[in-house]
Amino acid sequence: MLTSEVERSLVEQIGKEGFSSNLYLAMASWAESEGYPGISAWFYAQSEEEHGHMLKIVHYVIDRGGKAIIPAFEKPPVAWEGVHDVFVRVLLHEQSVSRSINDILGVCFREGDYATSQWLQWFVSEQIEEESSVRAILDRLKLLGDGSLYDFDKDILAMRSAGVE
Ligand code: FEO
């Protein structure tokens, strides 16, 4: 059984993961309309992953006897200044998600919920991986410079299948 504080923070995280999924869907849609098939495919896949994170928490809350309430999601932006800008936003967003996972861990320790804190370790590792993959993308963009976005668009999916995700 979850304490009400742990349940409340997990339900809040359901909203954050759902928003992440919608944010990356919006970025995928933007990239597709801008003519970047590789970047948009990367974002569509990322959006699915975030949807999976949301479901993971929904199932956990229910399994532990709580109520997994699904909130309304804030409308994501519709456009970005360019490819570099969009990935800077992704990094900032993922850093804020990492902080919020950390905050939930803080709640678990205060409430003595060691089972949930152990379960959350998967999210801790996932966040480290996601932040590092976006940093790798930003480094690659810096190396290529703005003139080579066509090559970057082809490269980004290879980075994903090479395990940089
Ligand atoms: Fe599931 Fe990347 O936050």
XYZ file of N, CA, C and O and ligand atoms in Angstrom:
663
model
N 0.849 -1.209 0.000
C 0.000 0.000 0.000
C 0.883 1.257 0.000
O 1.834 1.356 0.776
N 0.552 2.186 -0.899
C 1.333 3.421 -0.968
C 0.820 4.421 0.072
O -0.375 4.466 0.345
N 1.715 5.223 0.622
C 1.224 6.316 1.477
C 0.637 7.383 0.547
O 0.959 7.420 -0.657
N -0.206 8.255 1.095
C -0.854 9.226 0.214
C 0.153 10.181 -0.428
O -0.018 10.600 -1.572
N 1.241 10.487 0.278
C 2.269 11.380 -0.291
C 2.998 10.723 -1.475
O 3.245 11.361 -2.500
N 3.332 9.435 -1.312
C 4.015 8.728 -2.405
C 3.059 8.612 -3.592
O 3.428 8.876 -4.741
N 1.804 8.267 -3.305
C 0.811 8.135 -4.381
C 0.656 9.471 -5.116
O 0.656 9.526 -6.347
N 0.557 10.560 -4.347
C 0.370 11.875 -4.960
C 1.553 12.217 -5.882
O 1.390 12.685 -6.998
N 2.770 11.924 -5.422
C 3.912 12.288 -6.264
C 4.016 11.376 -7.495
O 4.439 11.831 -8.564
N 3.612 10.130 -7.382
C 3.635 9.248 -8.562
C 2.571 9.681 -9.573
O 2.815 9.678 -10.791
N 1.395 10.068 -9.070
C 0.325 10.514 -9.978
C 0.765 11.795 -10.705
O 0.513 11.962 -11.898
N 1.466 12.655 -9.975
C 1.990 13.875 -10.611
C 2.978 13.498 -11.728
O 2.998 14.105 -12.791
N 3.764 12.457 -11.471
C 4.744 12.028 -12.479
C 4.057 11.416 -13.705
O 4.568 11.525 -14.820
N 2.892 10.809 -13.508
C 2.114 10.294 -14.658
C 1.859 11.464 -15.612
O 2.035 11.366 -16.822
N 1.465 12.604 -15.046
C 1.204 13.801 -15.852
C 2.462 14.278 -16.563
O 2.417 14.677 -17.731
N 3.606 14.219 -15.871
C 4.849 14.714 -16.484
C 5.307 13.810 -17.631
O 5.798 14.280 -18.648
N 5.154 12.487 -17.443
C 5.559 11.567 -18.516
C 4.607 11.707 -19.710
O 5.040 11.651 -20.867
N 3.315 11.886 -19.423
C 2.338 12.076 -20.499
C 2.624 13.359 -21.259
O 2.564 13.398 -22.492
N 2.978 14.416 -20.513
C 3.320 15.670 -21.183
C 4.571 15.481 -22.035
O 4.646 15.979 -23.165
N 5.568 14.742 -21.515
C 6.799 14.489 -22.290
C 6.453 13.798 -23.606
O 6.984 14.150 -24.664
N 5.550 12.808 -23.532
C 5.165 12.087 -24.741
C 4.534 13.051 -25.756
O 4.864 13.030 -26.937
N 3.653 13.920 -25.279
C 3.008 14.882 -26.179
C 3.993 15.929 -26.705
O 3.900 16.343 -27.860
N 4.919 16.339 -25.826
C 5.921 17.324 -26.253
C 6.758 16.748 -27.401
O 6.987 17.413 -28.421
N 7.190 15.474 -27.274
C 8.018 14.880 -28.320
C 7.196 14.579 -29.576
O 7.730 14.623 -30.688
N 5.899 14.321 -29.383
C 5.031 14.150 -30.548
C 4.931 15.482 -31.308
O 4.988 15.520 -32.540
N 4.806 16.577 -30.561
C 4.744 17.903 -31.189
C 6.059 18.198 -31.917
O 6.066 18.759 -33.021
N 7.194 17.794 -31.313
C 8.493 18.025 -31.944
C 8.630 17.159 -33.200
O 9.199 17.592 -34.206
N 8.094 15.925 -33.134
C 8.131 15.026 -34.299
C 7.333 15.634 -35.442
O 7.779 15.659 -36.599
N 6.158 16.139 -35.106
C 5.287 16.728 -36.119
C 5.955 17.964 -36.741
O 5.953 18.144 -37.965
N 6.584 18.782 -35.891
C 7.289 19.970 -36.374
C 8.441 19.552 -37.303
O 8.571 20.083 -38.409
N 9.247 18.573 -36.867
C 10.405 18.144 -37.660
C 9.964 17.541 -38.999
O 10.594 17.764 -40.028
N 8.851 16.804 -38.969
C 8.370 16.215 -40.226
C 7.949 17.315 -41.198
O 8.306 17.283 -42.373
N 7.222 18.318 -40.682
C 6.805 19.404 -41.589
C 7.978 20.234 -42.064
O 7.916 20.854 -43.118
N 9.052 20.284 -41.266
C 10.233 21.058 -41.677
C 11.105 20.287 -42.672
O 12.125 20.792 -43.118
N 10.742 19.013 -42.942
C 11.501 18.234 -43.925
C 12.684 17.473 -43.343
O 13.679 17.265 -44.042
N 12.594 17.059 -42.071
C 13.657 16.258 -41.442
C 13.106 14.877 -41.067
O 12.709 14.658 -39.908
N 13.081 13.932 -42.013
C 12.487 12.630 -41.708
C 13.211 11.866 -40.594
O 12.575 11.190 -39.784
N 14.538 11.980 -40.544
C 15.293 11.251 -39.511
C 14.994 11.801 -38.127
O 14.725 11.055 -37.181
N 15.045 13.138 -38.006
C 14.796 13.766 -36.703
C 13.363 13.479 -36.253
O 13.112 13.173 -35.086
N 12.422 13.542 -37.193
C 11.032 13.304 -36.784
C 10.857 11.844 -36.351
O 10.180 11.572 -35.357
N 11.512 10.898 -37.039
C 11.412 9.488 -36.626
C 11.982 9.318 -35.217
O 11.445 8.567 -34.401
N 13.084 10.017 -34.927
C 13.695 9.956 -33.588
C 12.677 10.445 -32.548
O 12.488 9.821 -31.493
N 12.002 11.555 -32.864
C 11.030 12.100 -31.903
C 9.777 11.220 -31.769
O 9.227 11.102 -30.675
N 9.322 10.628 -32.885
C 8.152 9.729 -32.770
C 8.491 8.563 -31.840
O 7.694 8.187 -30.976
N 9.713 8.020 -32.012
C 10.123 6.897 -31.154
C 10.241 7.352 -29.698
O 9.836 6.641 -28.764
N 10.770 8.554 -29.499
C 10.933 9.094 -28.151
C 9.578 9.313 -27.478
O 9.401 9.053 -26.294
N 8.618 9.778 -28.297
C 7.264 10.006 -27.782
C 6.656 8.682 -27.289
O 6.043 8.618 -26.222
N 6.863 7.613 -28.075
C 6.369 6.277 -27.670
C 7.016 5.836 -26.361
O 6.365 5.268 -25.492
N 8.326 6.085 -26.245
C 9.034 5.679 -25.023
C 8.445 6.372 -23.805
O 8.248 5.767 -22.762
N 8.164 7.668 -23.957
C 7.616 8.426 -22.826
C 6.207 7.939 -22.478
O 5.835 7.885 -21.308
N 5.465 7.557 -23.512
C 4.144 6.977 -23.272
C 4.303 5.691 -22.442
O 3.544 5.441 -21.505
N 5.329 4.925 -22.788
C 5.630 3.697 -22.036
C 5.975 3.999 -20.580
O 5.570 3.264 -19.672
N 6.717 5.091 -20.345
C 7.061 5.463 -18.965
C 5.791 5.793 -18.172
O 5.658 5.413 -17.018
N 4.893 6.525 -18.854
C 3.637 6.886 -18.184
C 2.886 5.607 -17.787
O 2.428 5.468 -16.642
N 2.783 4.651 -18.741
C 2.057 3.403 -18.451
C 2.701 2.621 -17.313
O 2.008 2.029 -16.479
N 4.026 2.628 -17.290
C 4.758 1.908 -16.236
C 4.300 2.413 -14.852
O 4.054 1.626 -13.942
N 4.174 3.730 -14.723
C 3.775 4.295 -13.427
C 2.295 4.003 -13.149
O 1.913 3.666 -12.021
N 1.461 4.115 -14.205
C 0.027 3.814 -14.041
C -0.130 2.403 -13.454
O -0.817 2.196 -12.448
N 0.553 1.423 -14.073
C 0.414 0.034 -13.607
C 0.952 -0.141 -12.189
O 0.367 -0.858 -11.386
N 2.070 0.536 -11.901
C 2.659 0.384 -10.565
C 1.714 0.918 -9.487
O 1.490 0.263 -8.465
N 1.151 2.111 -9.736
C 0.244 2.714 -8.744
C -0.940 1.774 -8.493
O -1.322 1.520 -7.342
N -1.497 1.224 -9.576
C -2.656 0.324 -9.419
C -2.239 -0.959 -8.683
O -2.921 -1.404 -7.750
N -1.098 -1.528 -9.090
C -0.604 -2.753 -8.428
C -0.428 -2.559 -6.924
O -0.567 -3.501 -6.156
N -0.058 -1.325 -6.526
C 0.189 -1.067 -5.101
C -1.064 -0.553 -4.391
O -0.999 -0.009 -3.299
N -2.207 -0.705 -5.041
C -3.479 -0.369 -4.392
C -3.881 1.099 -4.481
O -4.821 1.530 -3.799
N -3.186 1.883 -5.306
C -3.526 3.301 -5.431
C -4.443 3.575 -6.621
O -4.855 2.649 -7.325
N -4.759 4.861 -6.825
C -5.595 5.277 -7.969
C -4.726 6.054 -8.947
O -4.212 7.128 -8.613
N -4.591 5.502 -10.178
C -3.754 6.152 -11.185
C -4.609 7.150 -11.977
O -5.151 6.808 -13.026
N -4.727 8.350 -11.446
C -5.566 9.364 -12.108
C -4.805 9.990 -13.281
O -3.649 10.400 -13.144
N -5.482 10.031 -14.437
C -4.849 10.593 -15.638
C -5.280 12.057 -15.775
O -6.471 12.344 -15.908
N -4.313 12.960 -15.755
C -4.668 14.384 -15.813
C -4.837 14.892 -17.245
O -4.492 14.194 -18.198
N -5.335 16.117 -17.386
C -5.314 16.796 -18.688
C -3.869 17.242 -18.907
O -3.161 17.554 -17.952
N -3.421 17.235 -20.162
C -2.044 17.634 -20.429
C -2.001 19.040 -21.017
O -2.816 19.384 -21.869
N -1.031 19.794 -20.544
C -0.806 21.152 -21.058
C -0.449 21.041 -22.548
O 0.233 20.099 -22.962
N -0.927 22.021 -23.341
C -0.629 21.976 -24.783
C 0.859 22.296 -25.022
O 1.353 23.318 -24.553
N 1.571 21.401 -25.740
C 2.989 21.715 -25.986
C 3.132 22.821 -27.032
O 2.180 23.090 -27.771
N 4.332 23.441 -27.125
C 4.537 24.449 -28.172
C 4.355 23.818 -29.561
O 4.384 22.587 -29.695
N 4.167 24.658 -30.576
C 3.953 24.112 -31.929
C 5.167 24.297 -32.848
O 5.247 23.661 -33.895
N 6.089 25.178 -32.448
C 7.243 25.425 -33.323
C 8.473 25.759 -32.499
O 8.361 26.203 -31.347
N 9.643 25.518 -33.107
C 10.928 25.834 -32.475
C 11.772 26.602 -33.469
O 11.492 26.575 -34.674
N 12.814 27.270 -32.949
C 13.614 28.123 -33.839
C 14.426 27.327 -34.850
O 14.754 27.817 -35.921
N 14.757 26.097 -34.495
C 15.561 25.282 -35.420
C 15.952 23.991 -34.720
O 15.555 23.741 -33.581
N 16.751 23.185 -35.411
C 17.117 21.860 -34.903
C 17.918 21.965 -33.597
O 17.669 21.235 -32.634
N 18.874 22.891 -33.553
C 19.671 23.040 -32.330
C 18.763 23.442 -31.174
O 18.826 22.859 -30.085
N 17.904 24.389 -31.419
C 16.993 24.874 -30.371
C 16.112 23.742 -29.835
O 15.929 23.605 -28.630
N 15.606 22.912 -30.739
C 14.686 21.862 -30.305
C 15.414 20.882 -29.362
O 14.875 20.471 -28.329
N 16.688 20.561 -29.671
C 17.402 19.609 -28.806
C 17.863 20.243 -27.489
O 17.953 19.555 -26.474
N 18.115 21.562 -27.516
C 18.415 22.244 -26.252
C 17.197 22.144 -25.342
O 17.293 21.858 -24.140
N 15.996 22.343 -25.934
C 14.741 22.242 -25.155
C 14.570 20.837 -24.592
O 14.100 20.646 -23.479
N 14.928 19.826 -25.396
C 14.795 18.436 -24.934
C 15.699 18.214 -23.717
O 15.268 17.651 -22.707
N 16.939 18.713 -23.806
C 17.860 18.512 -22.683
C 17.320 19.192 -21.421
O 17.287 18.586 -20.346
N 16.851 20.435 -21.568
C 16.315 21.146 -20.404
C 15.118 20.392 -19.831
O 14.975 20.255 -18.610
N 14.278 19.878 -20.731
C 13.094 19.150 -20.278
C 13.496 17.874 -19.515
O 12.981 17.593 -18.429
N 14.434 17.114 -20.092
C 14.848 15.863 -19.442
C 15.520 16.143 -18.094
O 15.364 15.375 -17.146
N 16.266 17.254 -18.011
C 16.881 17.596 -16.726
C 15.804 17.881 -15.683
O 15.934 17.501 -14.520
N 14.699 18.508 -16.115
C 13.631 18.789 -15.145
C 12.919 17.483 -14.743
O 12.540 17.307 -13.592
N 12.793 16.538 -15.693
C 12.194 15.240 -15.346
C 13.110 14.500 -14.350
O 12.626 13.907 -13.377
N 14.419 14.568 -14.578
C 15.358 13.909 -13.653
C 15.204 14.480 -12.246
O 15.206 13.737 -11.262
N 15.058 15.810 -12.161
C 14.883 16.427 -10.843
C 13.605 15.928 -10.193
O 13.550 15.679 -9.000
N 12.563 15.754 -11.008
C 11.297 15.359 -10.394
C 11.328 13.888 -9.951
O 10.738 13.541 -8.928
N 12.078 13.037 -10.662
C 12.260 11.643 -10.193
C 13.013 11.665 -8.855
O 12.678 10.952 -7.906
N 14.014 12.514 -8.800
C 14.782 12.680 -7.560
C 13.902 13.133 -6.401
O 14.037 12.650 -5.270
N 12.992 14.067 -6.693
C 12.073 14.553 -5.654
C 11.184 13.419 -5.150
O 10.895 13.330 -3.954
N 10.733 12.545 -6.080
C 9.877 11.424 -5.639
C 10.683 10.499 -4.721
O 10.173 10.001 -3.714
N 11.960 10.298 -5.082
C 12.809 9.461 -4.219
C 12.908 10.064 -2.819
O 12.850 9.342 -1.820
N 13.022 11.393 -2.774
C 13.062 12.086 -1.481
C 11.802 11.799 -0.677
O 11.869 11.516 0.528
N 10.652 11.834 -1.337
C 9.376 11.549 -0.668
C 9.379 10.100 -0.151
O 9.009 9.823 0.990
N 9.856 9.166 -1.012
C 9.884 7.736 -0.615
C 10.734 7.545 0.634
O 10.356 6.807 1.546
N 11.895 8.206 0.685
C 12.758 8.032 1.864
C 12.096 8.627 3.101
O 12.109 8.025 4.167
N 11.481 9.806 2.941
C 10.798 10.418 4.097
C 9.692 9.520 4.624
O 9.446 9.431 5.815
N 8.993 8.845 3.677
C 7.847 8.023 4.058
C 8.256 6.580 4.380
O 7.407 5.751 4.668
N 9.521 6.266 4.237
C 9.994 4.902 4.514
C 9.519 3.885 3.479
O 9.399 2.693 3.790
N 9.238 4.343 2.242
C 8.778 3.419 1.193
C 9.986 2.961 0.356
O 10.257 3.477 -0.718
N 10.696 1.961 0.885
C 11.918 1.503 0.216
C 11.603 0.685 -1.030
O 12.396 0.635 -1.964
N 10.429 0.051 -1.061
C 10.034 -0.732 -2.250
C 9.893 0.198 -3.455
O 10.417 -0.072 -4.544
N 9.197 1.330 -3.252
C 9.017 2.263 -4.378
C 10.342 2.911 -4.760
O 10.621 3.111 -5.946
N 11.177 3.197 -3.767
C 12.455 3.831 -4.114
C 13.288 2.855 -4.942
O 13.958 3.263 -5.886
N 13.218 1.574 -4.628
C 13.953 0.579 -5.416
C 13.362 0.476 -6.832
O 14.088 0.438 -7.825
N 12.040 0.489 -6.923
C 11.361 0.422 -8.217
C 11.748 1.637 -9.081
O 11.897 1.525 -10.305
N 11.940 2.792 -8.431
C 12.273 4.021 -9.171
C 13.682 4.024 -9.751
O 13.998 4.865 -10.600
N 14.536 3.086 -9.312
C 15.910 3.063 -9.822
C 15.949 2.919 -11.348
O 16.823 3.452 -12.009
N 14.964 2.204 -11.892
C 14.887 2.062 -13.357
C 14.784 3.445 -14.007
O 15.444 3.739 -15.006
N 13.949 4.320 -13.416
C 13.765 5.672 -13.964
C 15.045 6.503 -13.795
O 15.368 7.316 -14.647
N 15.755 6.285 -12.674
C 16.993 7.025 -12.443
C 17.983 6.688 -13.576
O 18.559 7.582 -14.206
N 18.139 5.394 -13.877
C 19.068 4.982 -14.943
C 18.595 5.478 -16.299
O 19.398 5.929 -17.124
N 17.300 5.393 -16.533
C 16.725 5.851 -17.811
C 17.018 7.338 -18.030
O 17.363 7.762 -19.129
N 16.886 8.131 -16.974
C 17.135 9.572 -17.106
C 18.600 9.850 -17.417
O 18.917 10.729 -18.222
N 19.511 9.082 -16.775
C 20.941 9.283 -17.049
C 21.195 9.012 -18.535
O 21.865 9.780 -19.229
N 20.595 7.920 -19.038
C 20.776 7.538 -20.440
C 20.191 8.588 -21.385
O 20.812 8.959 -22.384
N 18.984 9.070 -21.053
C 18.335 10.043 -21.943
C 19.107 11.356 -21.993
O 19.310 11.919 -23.065
N 19.541 11.831 -20.819
C 20.296 13.089 -20.818
C 21.584 12.913 -21.614
O 21.976 13.794 -22.384
N 22.232 11.768 -21.446
C 23.499 11.582 -22.137
C 23.295 11.448 -23.648
O 24.110 11.944 -24.431
N 22.202 10.835 -24.084
C 21.981 10.724 -25.527
C 21.687 12.090 -26.146
O 22.130 12.389 -27.253
N 20.979 12.951 -25.428
C 20.695 14.287 -25.981
C 21.978 15.122 -25.998
O 22.226 15.872 -26.948
N 22.826 14.939 -24.979
C 24.117 15.653 -24.992
C 24.952 15.201 -26.190
O 25.603 16.013 -26.840
N 24.910 13.893 -26.480
C 25.672 13.378 -27.634
C 25.139 13.998 -28.930
O 25.907 14.342 -29.829
N 23.826 14.150 -29.012
C 23.217 14.763 -30.201
C 23.664 16.227 -30.323
O 24.045 16.693 -31.398
N 23.657 16.953 -29.206
C 24.061 18.364 -29.241
C 25.544 18.489 -29.610
O 25.923 19.395 -30.358
N 26.378 17.553 -29.116
C 27.803 17.570 -29.472
C 27.970 17.342 -30.971
O 28.771 17.996 -31.629
N 27.205 16.382 -31.490
C 27.290 16.070 -32.926
C 26.876 17.297 -33.747
O 27.500 17.644 -34.731
N 25.816 17.952 -33.301
C 25.332 19.148 -34.012
C 26.401 20.234 -34.007
O 26.578 20.940 -34.999
N 27.092 20.368 -32.883
C 28.129 21.394 -32.773
C 29.260 21.094 -33.769
O 29.767 21.980 -34.434
N 29.624 19.802 -33.858
C 30.690 19.412 -34.780
C 30.317 19.657 -36.233
O 31.126 20.104 -37.038
N 29.057 19.314 -36.565
C 28.632 19.416 -37.962
C 28.414 20.859 -38.401
O 28.606 21.192 -39.556
N 27.967 21.671 -37.456
C 27.642 23.053 -37.825
C 26.314 23.085 -38.566
O 25.814 22.052 -39.005
N 25.748 24.263 -38.710
C 24.404 24.383 -39.280
C 24.315 23.979 -40.744
O 23.252 23.654 -41.235
N 25.488 23.988 -41.433
C 25.447 23.688 -42.861
C 25.160 22.227 -43.183
O 24.815 21.896 -44.303
N 25.322 21.337 -42.207
C 25.253 19.916 -42.519
C 24.042 19.211 -41.920
O 24.121 18.051 -41.557
N 22.940 19.912 -41.807
C 21.764 19.300 -41.189
C 21.234 18.115 -41.987
O 20.639 17.213 -41.433
N 21.489 18.118 -43.294
C 21.022 17.004 -44.110
C 21.711 15.710 -43.646
O 21.065 14.684 -43.459
N 23.033 15.795 -43.421
C 23.773 14.617 -42.949
C 23.338 14.242 -41.536
O 23.195 13.073 -41.207
N 23.151 15.265 -40.698
C 22.743 14.985 -39.320
C 21.417 14.243 -39.305
O 21.232 13.297 -38.538
N 20.505 14.668 -40.180
C 19.187 14.028 -40.231
C 19.325 12.536 -40.554
O 18.594 11.713 -40.028
N 20.302 12.202 -41.403
C 20.517 10.782 -41.731
C 21.214 10.065 -40.573
O 20.932 8.913 -40.286
N 22.121 10.795 -39.888
C 22.917 10.198 -38.794
C 22.106 9.864 -37.562
O 22.409 8.912 -36.860
N 21.099 10.669 -37.262
C 20.475 10.590 -35.940
C 19.860 9.216 -35.678
O 19.939 8.696 -34.568
N 19.315 8.584 -36.699
C 18.709 7.260 -36.463
C 19.781 6.208 -36.262
O 19.627 5.298 -35.471
N 20.915 6.397 -36.928
C 22.025 5.459 -36.732
C 22.534 5.582 -35.286
O 22.880 4.592 -34.657
N 22.535 6.812 -34.733
C 22.957 7.010 -33.355
C 22.042 6.247 -32.420
O 22.440 5.660 -31.438
N 20.761 6.245 -32.755
C 19.781 5.561 -31.929
C 20.026 4.052 -31.956
O 20.102 3.412 -30.924
N 20.229 3.489 -33.188
C 20.401 2.043 -33.244
C 21.777 1.621 -32.733
O 21.973 0.494 -32.334
N 22.733 2.580 -32.678
C 24.053 2.239 -32.132
C 24.029 2.286 -30.603
O 25.042 2.094 -29.964
N 22.872 2.537 -30.028
C 22.760 2.493 -28.571
C 22.864 3.838 -27.904
O 22.832 3.936 -26.689
N 23.027 4.924 -28.692
C 23.048 6.257 -28.098
C 21.610 6.745 -28.028
O 21.138 7.424 -28.911
N 20.870 6.322 -27.034
C 19.464 6.736 -26.968
C 19.080 7.138 -25.578
O 19.817 6.974 -24.659
Fe 10.317 9.618 -19.108
Fe 12.409 11.125 -20.353
O 11.206 11.167 -19.057
